[in-house]
mmCIF file of C-alpha atoms and ligand atoms in Angstrom:
data_model
loop_
_atom_site.group_PDB
_atom_site.id
_atom_site.type_symbol
_atom_site.label_atom_id
_atom_site.label_comp_id
_atom_site.label_asym_id
_atom_site.label_seq_id
_atom_site.Cartn_x
_atom_site.Cartn_y
_atom_site.Cartn_z
ATOM 1 C CA UNK L 207 16.373 31.169 -2.897
ATOM 2 C CA UNK L 208 13.352 29.105 -3.950
ATOM 3 C CA UNK L 209 15.616 27.097 -6.258
ATOM 4 C CA UNK L 210 18.156 26.347 -3.545
ATOM 5 C CA UNK L 211 15.271 25.227 -1.315
ATOM 6 C CA UNK L 212 14.195 22.765 -4.023
ATOM 7 C CA UNK L 213 17.750 21.440 -4.325
ATOM 8 C CA UNK L 214 17.884 21.052 -0.524
ATOM 9 C CA UNK L 215 14.670 19.017 -0.732
ATOM 10 C CA UNK L 216 16.174 16.646 -3.286
ATOM 11 C CA UNK L 217 19.442 16.236 -1.383
ATOM 12 C CA UNK L 218 17.844 15.745 2.040
ATOM 13 C CA UNK L 219 15.013 13.516 0.762
ATOM 14 C CA UNK L 220 17.551 11.284 -0.989
ATOM 15 C CA UNK L 221 19.586 11.060 2.233
ATOM 16 C CA UNK L 222 16.439 10.184 4.208
ATOM 17 C CA UNK L 223 15.522 7.552 1.651
ATOM 18 C CA UNK L 224 18.864 5.802 2.112
ATOM 19 C CA UNK L 225 17.975 5.427 5.812
ATOM 20 C CA UNK L 226 14.336 4.512 5.188
ATOM 21 C CA UNK L 227 15.119 1.628 2.845
ATOM 22 C CA UNK L 228 14.199 -1.544 4.718
ATOM 23 C CA UNK L 229 13.179 0.338 7.882
ATOM 24 C CA UNK L 230 9.933 -0.676 9.612
ATOM 25 C CA UNK L 231 6.858 1.537 9.385
ATOM 26 C CA UNK L 232 3.068 1.432 9.839
ATOM 27 C CA UNK L 233 2.549 -0.742 6.761
ATOM 28 C CA UNK L 234 4.048 -3.554 8.888
ATOM 29 C CA UNK L 235 0.960 -3.314 11.115
ATOM 30 C CA UNK L 236 -1.121 -4.735 8.251
ATOM 31 C CA UNK L 237 -0.925 -8.509 7.927
ATOM 32 C CA UNK L 238 -2.725 -10.733 5.481
ATOM 33 C CA UNK L 239 -3.801 -13.952 7.200
ATOM 34 C CA UNK L 240 -2.090 -16.621 5.159
ATOM 35 C CA UNK L 241 -4.464 -19.124 3.561
ATOM 36 C CA UNK L 242 -2.241 -21.645 1.793
ATOM 37 C CA UNK L 243 -4.960 -22.812 -0.608
ATOM 38 C CA UNK L 244 -6.532 -19.443 -1.438
ATOM 39 C CA UNK L 245 -4.286 -18.736 -4.407
ATOM 40 C CA UNK L 246 -5.113 -18.488 -8.084
ATOM 41 C CA UNK L 247 -3.411 -18.326 -11.497
ATOM 42 C CA UNK L 248 -1.404 -15.125 -11.891
ATOM 43 C CA UNK L 249 -2.408 -15.051 -15.572
ATOM 44 C CA UNK L 250 -6.048 -14.640 -14.530
ATOM 45 C CA UNK L 251 -5.317 -11.648 -12.339
ATOM 46 C CA UNK L 252 -6.245 -8.102 -13.396
ATOM 47 C CA UNK L 253 -4.096 -5.546 -11.554
ATOM 48 C CA UNK L 254 -5.242 -2.548 -13.565
ATOM 49 C CA UNK L 255 -6.438 0.327 -11.419
ATOM 50 C CA UNK L 256 -8.682 3.347 -11.749
ATOM 51 C CA UNK L 257 -8.218 6.809 -10.340
ATOM 52 C CA UNK L 258 -11.206 8.989 -11.205
ATOM 53 C CA UNK L 259 -11.357 9.039 -15.023
ATOM 54 C CA UNK L 260 -7.970 7.355 -15.523
ATOM 55 C CA UNK L 261 -7.292 3.668 -16.027
ATOM 56 C CA UNK L 262 -3.750 2.504 -15.425
ATOM 57 C CA UNK L 263 -2.017 -0.802 -16.113
ATOM 58 C CA UNK L 264 -0.610 -1.130 -12.609
ATOM 59 C CA UNK L 265 -1.936 0.325 -9.334
ATOM 60 C CA UNK L 266 1.085 2.592 -8.808
ATOM 61 C CA UNK L 267 2.028 6.145 -9.784
ATOM 62 C CA UNK L 268 5.022 8.443 -9.403
ATOM 63 C CA UNK L 269 4.086 11.103 -6.892
ATOM 64 C CA UNK L 270 4.808 14.831 -7.089
ATOM 65 C CA UNK L 271 8.401 15.724 -6.308
ATOM 66 C CA UNK L 272 10.452 18.169 -8.155
ATOM 67 C CA UNK L 273 11.184 20.721 -10.867
ATOM 68 C CA UNK L 274 12.580 24.200 -11.213
ATOM 69 C CA UNK L 275 16.312 23.571 -10.817
ATOM 70 C CA UNK L 276 19.247 22.132 -12.766
ATOM 71 C CA UNK L 277 19.305 19.132 -10.420
ATOM 72 C CA UNK L 278 15.610 18.486 -11.045
ATOM 73 C CA UNK L 279 15.984 18.364 -14.830
ATOM 74 C CA UNK L 280 17.657 14.919 -15.145
ATOM 75 C CA UNK L 281 15.455 13.527 -12.356
ATOM 76 C CA UNK L 282 12.213 14.593 -14.051
ATOM 77 C CA UNK L 283 13.567 13.427 -17.405
ATOM 78 C CA UNK L 284 14.319 9.968 -15.995
ATOM 79 C CA UNK L 285 10.960 9.716 -14.218
ATOM 80 C CA UNK L 286 9.043 10.902 -17.301
ATOM 81 C CA UNK L 287 10.776 8.441 -19.616
ATOM 82 C CA UNK L 288 10.004 5.612 -17.177
ATOM 83 C CA UNK L 289 6.384 6.744 -16.857
ATOM 84 C CA UNK L 290 6.097 6.722 -20.659
ATOM 85 C CA UNK L 291 7.651 3.244 -20.880
ATOM 86 C CA UNK L 292 5.398 1.734 -18.203
ATOM 87 C CA UNK L 293 2.134 3.675 -18.515
ATOM 88 C CA UNK L 294 2.020 4.732 -14.865
ATOM 89 C CA UNK L 295 0.822 8.263 -14.081
ATOM 90 C CA UNK L 296 3.370 10.835 -12.982
ATOM 91 C CA UNK L 297 2.958 14.100 -11.088
ATOM 92 C CA UNK L 298 5.353 17.031 -11.301
ATOM 93 C CA UNK L 299 6.747 18.840 -8.300
ATOM 94 C CA UNK L 300 5.074 22.115 -7.399
ATOM 95 C CA UNK L 301 5.014 24.284 -10.523
ATOM 96 C CA UNK L 302 4.548 27.372 -8.357
ATOM 97 C CA UNK L 303 8.223 28.084 -8.980
ATOM 98 C CA UNK L 304 7.744 28.132 -12.769
ATOM 99 C CA UNK L 305 4.664 30.364 -12.469
ATOM 100 C CA UNK L 306 6.697 32.858 -10.424
ATOM 101 C CA UNK L 307 9.836 32.503 -12.575
ATOM 102 C CA UNK L 308 9.187 31.197 -16.112
ATOM 103 C CA UNK L 309 12.940 30.722 -16.642
ATOM 104 C CA UNK L 310 12.665 27.584 -14.482
ATOM 105 C CA UNK L 311 9.921 26.000 -16.621
ATOM 106 C CA UNK L 312 12.062 23.615 -18.686
ATOM 107 C CA UNK L 313 12.696 21.159 -15.859
ATOM 108 C CA UNK L 314 8.903 20.811 -15.591
ATOM 109 C CA UNK L 315 7.986 20.740 -19.270
ATOM 110 C CA UNK L 316 10.332 17.785 -19.889
ATOM 111 C CA UNK L 317 7.741 15.727 -18.015
ATOM 112 C CA UNK L 318 5.296 16.139 -20.909
ATOM 113 C CA UNK L 319 7.965 16.247 -23.610
ATOM 114 C CA UNK L 320 9.197 12.741 -22.754
ATOM 115 C CA UNK L 321 5.730 11.352 -22.051
ATOM 116 C CA UNK L 322 3.452 12.895 -24.690
ATOM 117 C CA UNK L 323 0.624 10.380 -24.374
ATOM 118 C CA UNK L 324 0.832 9.415 -20.694
ATOM 119 C CA UNK L 325 -1.146 10.529 -17.666
ATOM 120 C CA UNK L 326 0.539 13.656 -16.295
ATOM 121 C CA UNK L 327 -0.576 15.648 -13.272
ATOM 122 C CA UNK L 328 0.663 19.150 -12.536
ATOM 123 C CA UNK L 329 1.198 19.996 -8.868
ATOM 124 C CA UNK L 330 0.533 23.218 -7.001
ATOM 125 C CA UNK L 331 0.436 24.274 -3.362
ATOM 126 C CA UNK L 332 -2.808 25.221 -1.624
ATOM 127 C CA UNK L 333 -3.175 28.986 -1.386
ATOM 128 C CA UNK L 334 -2.901 29.468 -5.139
ATOM 129 C CA UNK L 335 -5.772 30.816 -7.242
ATOM 130 C CA UNK L 336 -7.822 29.361 -10.078
ATOM 131 C CA UNK L 337 -5.725 31.362 -12.563
ATOM 132 C CA UNK L 338 -2.558 29.784 -11.151
ATOM 133 C CA UNK L 339 -4.179 26.367 -11.415
ATOM 134 C CA UNK L 340 -5.097 26.956 -15.063
ATOM 135 C CA UNK L 341 -1.552 28.118 -15.825
ATOM 136 C CA UNK L 342 -0.077 25.062 -14.071
ATOM 137 C CA UNK L 343 -2.238 22.691 -16.111
ATOM 138 C CA UNK L 344 -1.451 24.548 -19.311
ATOM 139 C CA UNK L 345 2.306 24.469 -18.699
ATOM 140 C CA UNK L 346 2.349 20.664 -18.661
ATOM 141 C CA UNK L 347 -0.687 20.074 -20.844
ATOM 142 C CA UNK L 348 -1.677 18.114 -17.751
ATOM 143 C CA UNK L 349 -4.508 15.618 -17.444
ATOM 144 C CA UNK L 350 -5.137 16.565 -13.819
ATOM 145 C CA UNK L 351 -3.948 18.836 -11.031
ATOM 146 C CA UNK L 352 -2.564 17.756 -7.671
ATOM 147 C CA UNK L 353 -2.992 20.385 -4.964
ATOM 148 C CA UNK L 354 -0.857 19.811 -1.895
ATOM 149 C CA UNK L 355 -2.013 20.907 1.544
ATOM 150 C CA UNK L 356 1.119 21.054 3.695
ATOM 151 C CA UNK L 357 0.484 23.114 6.850
ATOM 152 C CA UNK L 358 3.070 21.264 8.969
ATOM 153 C CA UNK L 359 5.780 21.781 6.348
ATOM 154 C CA UNK L 360 4.854 25.472 5.963
ATOM 155 C CA UNK L 361 5.009 25.898 9.748
ATOM 156 C CA UNK L 362 8.507 24.442 10.000
ATOM 157 C CA UNK L 363 9.804 26.340 6.918
ATOM 158 C CA UNK L 364 11.193 29.714 7.983
ATOM 159 C CA UNK L 365 9.856 31.258 4.750
ATOM 160 C CA UNK L 366 6.619 29.227 4.936
ATOM 161 C CA UNK L 367 3.068 30.497 5.108
ATOM 162 C CA UNK L 368 1.505 31.196 8.485
ATOM 163 C CA UNK L 369 -2.001 31.749 7.174
ATOM 164 C CA UNK L 370 -4.024 28.730 6.145
ATOM 165 C CA UNK L 371 -7.463 30.286 6.457
ATOM 166 C CA UNK L 372 -8.220 30.708 2.740
ATOM 167 C CA UNK L 373 -7.044 27.288 1.564
ATOM 168 C CA UNK L 374 -10.366 25.468 1.501
ATOM 169 C CA UNK L 375 -12.143 28.295 -0.341
ATOM 170 C CA UNK L 376 -9.364 28.581 -2.915
ATOM 171 C CA UNK L 377 -9.457 24.822 -3.524
ATOM 172 C CA UNK L 378 -13.234 25.086 -4.009
ATOM 173 C CA UNK L 379 -12.724 27.821 -6.651
ATOM 174 C CA UNK L 380 -10.200 25.641 -8.455
ATOM 175 C CA UNK L 381 -12.356 22.503 -8.349
ATOM 176 C CA UNK L 382 -15.346 24.335 -9.769
ATOM 177 C CA UNK L 383 -13.432 26.342 -12.386
ATOM 178 C CA UNK L 384 -10.831 23.926 -13.720
ATOM 179 C CA UNK L 385 -11.697 21.620 -16.598
ATOM 180 C CA UNK L 386 -9.455 18.740 -15.456
ATOM 181 C CA UNK L 387 -9.874 16.655 -12.264
ATOM 182 C CA UNK L 388 -8.251 17.826 -9.040
ATOM 183 C CA UNK L 389 -6.435 15.501 -6.645
ATOM 184 C CA UNK L 390 -5.844 16.925 -3.176
ATOM 185 C CA UNK L 391 -2.892 15.487 -1.253
ATOM 186 C CA UNK L 392 -0.764 16.065 1.827
ATOM 187 C CA UNK L 393 3.032 15.907 1.556
ATOM 188 C CA UNK L 394 3.615 13.183 4.152
ATOM 189 C CA UNK L 395 1.492 14.029 7.210
ATOM 190 C CA UNK L 396 -1.780 12.443 6.108
ATOM 191 C CA UNK L 397 -5.381 13.466 5.427
ATOM 192 C CA UNK L 398 -7.857 12.532 8.177
ATOM 193 C CA UNK L 399 -11.409 11.407 7.407
ATOM 194 C CA UNK L 400 -12.559 14.816 8.658
ATOM 195 C CA UNK L 401 -10.328 16.560 6.114
ATOM 196 C CA UNK L 402 -11.456 14.230 3.345
ATOM 197 C CA UNK L 403 -15.078 14.998 4.245
ATOM 198 C CA UNK L 404 -14.361 18.768 4.053
ATOM 199 C CA UNK L 405 -12.788 18.245 0.642
ATOM 200 C CA UNK L 406 -15.643 16.060 -0.578
ATOM 201 C CA UNK L 407 -18.151 18.698 0.522
ATOM 202 C CA UNK L 408 -16.512 21.344 -1.690
ATOM 203 C CA UNK L 409 -16.451 19.051 -4.725
ATOM 204 C CA UNK L 410 -13.091 17.246 -4.529
ATOM 205 C CA UNK L 411 -13.498 13.687 -5.795
ATOM 206 C CA UNK L 412 -9.909 12.348 -5.621
ATOM 207 C CA UNK L 413 -7.740 12.464 -2.494
ATOM 208 C CA UNK L 414 -4.234 11.115 -1.851
ATOM 209 C CA UNK L 415 -3.801 10.627 1.888
ATOM 210 C CA UNK L 416 0.025 11.038 1.601
ATOM 211 C CA UNK L 417 0.756 9.888 5.130
ATOM 212 C CA UNK L 418 3.777 9.872 7.427
ATOM 213 C CA UNK L 419 6.447 7.222 7.845
ATOM 214 C CA UNK L 420 8.278 7.877 4.589
ATOM 215 C CA UNK L 421 9.801 11.158 3.453
ATOM 216 C CA UNK L 422 9.477 13.561 6.404
ATOM 217 C CA UNK L 423 9.251 17.204 5.396
ATOM 218 C CA UNK L 424 9.408 18.504 8.969
ATOM 219 C CA UNK L 425 12.824 16.839 9.235
ATOM 220 C CA UNK L 426 13.870 18.109 5.808
ATOM 221 C CA UNK L 427 12.960 21.698 6.735
ATOM 222 C CA UNK L 428 14.651 21.331 10.141
ATOM 223 C CA UNK L 429 17.826 20.055 8.512
ATOM 224 C CA UNK L 430 17.810 22.800 5.862
ATOM 225 C CA UNK L 431 17.893 25.553 8.417
ATOM 226 C CA UNK L 432 20.281 24.346 11.115
ATOM 227 C CA UNK L 433 21.352 27.186 13.442
ATOM 228 C CA UNK L 434 25.160 27.753 13.624
ATOM 229 C CA UNK L 435 25.096 27.232 17.389
ATOM 230 C CA UNK L 436 24.194 23.635 18.160
ATOM 231 C CA UNK L 437 22.830 24.665 21.561
ATOM 232 C CA UNK L 438 20.481 27.236 20.053
ATOM 233 C CA UNK L 439 19.717 24.892 17.156
ATOM 234 C CA UNK L 440 18.168 22.456 19.616
ATOM 235 C CA UNK L 441 15.612 25.159 20.452
ATOM 236 C CA UNK L 442 15.225 26.544 16.928
ATOM 237 C CA UNK L 443 14.337 23.169 15.456
ATOM 238 C CA UNK L 444 10.779 21.918 15.288
ATOM 239 C CA UNK L 445 11.960 18.403 16.200
ATOM 240 C CA UNK L 446 8.726 17.937 18.106
ATOM 241 C CA UNK L 447 6.667 18.322 14.910
ATOM 242 C CA UNK L 448 8.562 15.581 13.079
ATOM 243 C CA UNK L 449 6.442 12.731 14.509
ATOM 244 C CA UNK L 450 3.149 14.621 13.966
ATOM 245 C CA UNK L 451 0.616 13.461 11.429
ATOM 246 C CA UNK L 452 -1.165 10.326 10.339
ATOM 247 C CA UNK L 453 0.316 7.386 8.501
ATOM 248 C CA UNK L 454 -1.354 6.233 5.295
ATOM 249 C CA UNK L 455 -2.667 3.261 7.287
ATOM 250 C CA UNK L 456 -4.152 5.573 9.957
ATOM 251 C CA UNK L 457 -5.839 7.591 7.206
ATOM 252 C CA UNK L 458 -7.269 4.585 5.371
ATOM 253 C CA UNK L 459 -8.639 3.130 8.633
ATOM 254 C CA UNK L 460 -10.044 6.528 9.623
ATOM 255 C CA UNK L 461 -11.798 6.872 6.255
ATOM 256 C CA UNK L 462 -13.035 3.254 6.341
ATOM 257 C CA UNK L 463 -14.654 4.063 9.696
ATOM 258 C CA UNK L 464 -16.826 6.828 8.207
ATOM 259 C CA UNK L 465 -19.656 5.151 6.317
ATOM 260 C CA UNK L 466 -20.565 8.139 4.121
ATOM 261 C CA UNK L 467 -16.978 8.307 2.858
ATOM 262 C CA UNK L 468 -16.173 4.607 2.663
ATOM 263 C CA UNK L 469 -19.304 3.920 0.598
ATOM 264 C CA UNK L 470 -19.210 7.087 -1.530
ATOM 265 C CA UNK L 471 -19.169 5.784 -5.115
ATOM 266 C CA UNK L 472 -17.741 8.962 -6.661
ATOM 267 C CA UNK L 473 -14.866 9.401 -4.188
ATOM 268 C CA UNK L 474 -11.485 7.910 -5.128
ATOM 269 C CA UNK L 475 -9.013 7.501 -2.279
ATOM 270 C CA UNK L 476 -5.412 6.821 -3.199
ATOM 271 C CA UNK L 477 -2.612 6.316 -0.710
ATOM 272 C CA UNK L 478 1.041 7.218 -0.438
ATOM 273 C CA UNK L 479 3.692 8.020 2.147
ATOM 274 C CA UNK L 480 6.223 5.425 3.242
ATOM 275 C CA UNK L 481 5.414 2.874 0.532
ATOM 276 C CA UNK L 482 8.529 0.674 0.287
ATOM 277 C CA UNK L 483 7.619 -2.417 -1.713
ATOM 278 C CA UNK L 484 4.863 -4.238 -3.629
ATOM 279 C CA UNK L 485 3.408 -5.704 -0.420
ATOM 280 C CA UNK L 486 2.816 -2.171 0.930
ATOM 281 C CA UNK L 487 0.947 -1.365 -2.296
ATOM 282 C CA UNK L 488 -1.338 -4.367 -1.891
ATOM 283 C CA UNK L 489 -1.808 -3.674 1.839
ATOM 284 C CA UNK L 490 -3.021 -0.138 1.076
ATOM 285 C CA UNK L 491 -5.346 -1.461 -1.625
ATOM 286 C CA UNK L 492 -6.814 -4.034 0.778
ATOM 287 C CA UNK L 493 -7.674 -1.126 3.100
ATOM 288 C CA UNK L 494 -9.488 0.806 0.370
ATOM 289 C CA UNK L 495 -6.884 2.665 -1.689
ATOM 290 C CA UNK L 496 -7.566 2.534 -5.434
ATOM 291 C CA UNK L 497 -3.901 3.057 -6.246
ATOM 292 C CA UNK L 498 -0.679 3.847 -4.466
ATOM 293 C CA UNK L 499 1.947 6.558 -4.948
ATOM 294 C CA UNK L 500 5.705 6.421 -4.557
ATOM 295 C CA UNK L 501 7.929 9.456 -4.183
ATOM 296 C CA UNK L 502 11.143 8.961 -2.186
ATOM 297 C CA UNK L 503 11.706 5.420 -3.485
ATOM 298 C CA UNK L 504 11.484 6.619 -7.103
ATOM 299 C CA UNK L 505 13.707 9.625 -6.415
ATOM 300 C CA UNK L 506 16.457 7.359 -5.143
ATOM 301 C CA UNK L 507 16.262 5.044 -8.155
ATOM 302 C CA UNK L 508 16.137 7.968 -10.605
ATOM 303 C CA UNK L 509 19.255 9.522 -9.061
ATOM 304 C CA UNK L 510 21.164 6.241 -8.945
ATOM 305 C CA UNK L 511 20.082 4.496 -12.142
ATOM 306 C CA UNK L 512 18.210 6.951 -14.356
ATOM 307 C CA UNK L 513 15.270 6.187 -16.639
ATOM 308 C CA UNK L 514 16.247 2.552 -17.235
ATOM 309 C CA UNK L 515 16.477 1.953 -13.484
ATOM 310 C CA UNK L 516 13.098 3.549 -12.743
ATOM 311 C CA UNK L 517 11.507 1.565 -15.583
ATOM 312 C CA UNK L 518 12.984 -1.662 -14.233
ATOM 313 C CA UNK L 519 11.806 -0.958 -10.686
ATOM 314 C CA UNK L 520 8.267 -0.068 -11.840
ATOM 315 C CA UNK L 521 8.163 -3.282 -13.876
ATOM 316 C CA UNK L 522 9.400 -5.259 -10.851
ATOM 317 C CA UNK L 523 6.664 -3.711 -8.689
ATOM 318 C CA UNK L 524 4.055 -4.555 -11.328
ATOM 319 C CA UNK L 525 5.177 -8.176 -11.651
ATOM 320 C CA UNK L 526 5.342 -8.653 -7.891
ATOM 321 C CA UNK L 527 1.945 -7.010 -7.354
ATOM 322 C CA UNK L 528 0.457 -9.518 -9.815
ATOM 323 C CA UNK L 529 2.184 -12.354 -7.924
ATOM 324 C CA UNK L 530 0.778 -11.070 -4.636
ATOM 325 C CA UNK L 531 -2.772 -10.873 -6.024
ATOM 326 C CA UNK L 532 -2.399 -14.498 -7.166
ATOM 327 C CA UNK L 533 -1.007 -15.581 -3.786
ATOM 328 C CA UNK L 534 -3.926 -13.903 -2.011
ATOM 329 C CA UNK L 535 -6.510 -15.268 -4.452
ATOM 330 C CA UNK L 536 -7.634 -11.786 -5.472
ATOM 331 C CA UNK L 537 -8.704 -11.631 -9.125
ATOM 332 C CA UNK L 538 -8.721 -7.819 -9.085
ATOM 333 C CA UNK L 539 -8.420 -4.797 -6.795
ATOM 334 C CA UNK L 540 -12.030 -5.118 -5.700
ATOM 335 C CA UNK L 541 -11.412 -8.688 -4.510
ATOM 336 C CA UNK L 542 -8.527 -7.490 -2.326
ATOM 337 C CA UNK L 543 -11.157 -5.872 -0.116
ATOM 338 C CA UNK L 544 -12.400 -9.357 0.826
ATOM 339 C CA UNK L 545 -9.017 -10.724 1.927
ATOM 340 C CA UNK L 546 -8.512 -11.452 5.626
ATOM 341 C CA UNK L 547 -6.434 -8.654 7.105
ATOM 342 C CA UNK L 548 -5.318 -8.177 10.691
ATOM 343 C CA UNK L 549 -4.243 -4.762 11.979
ATOM 344 C CA UNK L 550 -1.855 -4.819 14.929
ATOM 345 C CA UNK L 551 0.611 -2.525 16.685
ATOM 346 C CA UNK L 552 0.337 1.267 16.860
ATOM 347 C CA UNK L 553 -2.058 1.401 13.882
ATOM 348 C CA UNK L 554 -4.555 -0.838 15.712
ATOM 349 C CA UNK L 555 -4.110 1.092 18.957
ATOM 350 C CA UNK L 556 -4.720 4.433 17.255
ATOM 351 C CA UNK L 557 -7.767 3.114 15.396
ATOM 352 C CA UNK L 558 -9.229 1.844 18.689
ATOM 353 C CA UNK L 559 -8.442 5.171 20.394
ATOM 354 C CA UNK L 560 -10.298 7.089 17.698
ATOM 355 C CA UNK L 561 -13.417 5.010 18.203
ATOM 356 C CA UNK L 562 -13.750 6.057 21.853
ATOM 357 C CA UNK L 563 -15.960 9.148 22.017
HETATM 358 C C1 FNR T 625 8.054 15.745 -2.401
HETATM 359 N N1 FNR T 625 6.681 15.830 -2.186
HETATM 360 C C2 FNR T 625 5.973 16.836 -2.800
HETATM 361 N N2 FNR T 625 4.613 16.819 -2.801
HETATM 362 C C3 FNR T 625 3.909 17.741 -3.466
HETATM 363 O O1 FNR T 625 2.685 17.653 -3.478
HETATM 364 N N3 FNR T 625 4.550 18.773 -4.116
HETATM 365 C C4 FNR T 625 5.903 18.874 -4.138
HETATM 366 O O2 FNR T 625 6.448 19.794 -4.746
HETATM 367 C C5 FNR T 625 6.656 17.883 -3.459
HETATM 368 N N4 FNR T 625 8.023 17.931 -3.439
HETATM 369 C C6 FNR T 625 8.731 16.828 -3.017
HETATM 370 C C7 FNR T 625 10.106 16.766 -3.229
HETATM 371 C C8 FNR T 625 10.815 15.623 -2.895
HETATM 372 C C9 FNR T 625 12.284 15.573 -3.168
HETATM 373 C C10 FNR T 625 10.133 14.513 -2.311
HETATM 374 C C11 FNR T 625 10.858 13.248 -1.955
HETATM 375 C C12 FNR T 625 8.783 14.589 -2.057
HETATM 376 C C13 FNR T 625 5.966 14.859 -1.319
HETATM 377 C C14 FNR T 625 5.607 13.567 -2.001
HETATM 378 O O3 FNR T 625 4.690 13.737 -3.054
HETATM 379 C C15 FNR T 625 4.996 12.570 -0.977
HETATM 380 O O4 FNR T 625 3.755 13.057 -0.520
HETATM 381 C C16 FNR T 625 5.901 12.336 0.212
HETATM 382 O O5 FNR T 625 7.253 12.320 -0.188
HETATM 383 C C17 FNR T 625 5.624 11.027 0.920
HETATM 384 O O6 FNR T 625 5.815 9.922 0.044
HETATM 385 P P1 FNR T 625 7.135 8.997 0.079
HETATM 386 O O7 FNR T 625 8.295 9.846 -0.275
HETATM 387 O O8 FNR T 625 7.255 8.488 1.484
HETATM 388 O O9 FNR T 625 6.862 7.953 -0.929
#
């Protein structure tokens, strides 16, 4: 049951990705004002990035997706080989499945097997205990743990949790008891500044806003569970939750608007959700993200072109990101914060709306 759910996720996310490729989203609301003489030499640009204790050669990482099924095995193998070849961090999908059923562990452990020296993060859902977290990290010999908070997805999933009351306390236990850093993320509905503040207050120091506009898990769960009668299906579906949530741009602007968070030296904010191309990466960085995660895009490449394809696409992103820094005259990620950016469209409207008390 849990395995077929994971296979549904892969199949439906890949189908969504085919439609999302080239489609507009909130990243288009972020424009760099073009200054034709601002540029610099691409050879003088440093695009390395830092997330908490980790330094990476390029400001991108492969976000948590899959594991636990036969379909996941070649996908994780391809992603892990590409992560090893390029030095970008990679997260596993939720290892909850392997903790509950150790027979499914191999499709997770390949992530470390093929990337023995790279930065690997295990992934676990909120609601799990410190012991689960330790087991998840041990399984992958992981350098860090991603914990996903996914209340919208759980609500739409027929077999999902309906009780979110213990999540914050359990995350606090894990943060204080685990000896590797914890990254808390959404799964594509965003983390508001208020949520990030709650997480900071219990000791979390790395957050991935994982906003909407890319892979949509409300739609995936709706599509997984279609009712045989199309008339009843229209009522059974949570279609009206599909547009809920914050985009990564909303989240970054929300966080930037809270001084204590935006100026907190020991808080790392990374962004993901709907990232399509190198310009989206640089846009998120200009709004305060230290690095940027890709899930659906990498899934599609892994399924179509395997490890070599993922490696090539990561290298293309890295080259283009360097070119963009040079074009914008930004010598490093820090300098991107001083570029001239205009926010328009729904992202600007929502940011203005939030500022009205
Ligand atoms: C995911 N995502 C995810 N996140 C997580 O924390 N644990 C998980 O197990 C999964 N599983 C998963 C499966 C598949 C097939 C996809 C495509 C995604 C969510 C992912 O990390 C990310 O937050 C969202 O997909 C939004 O980013 P993209 O896809 O728009 O880049």
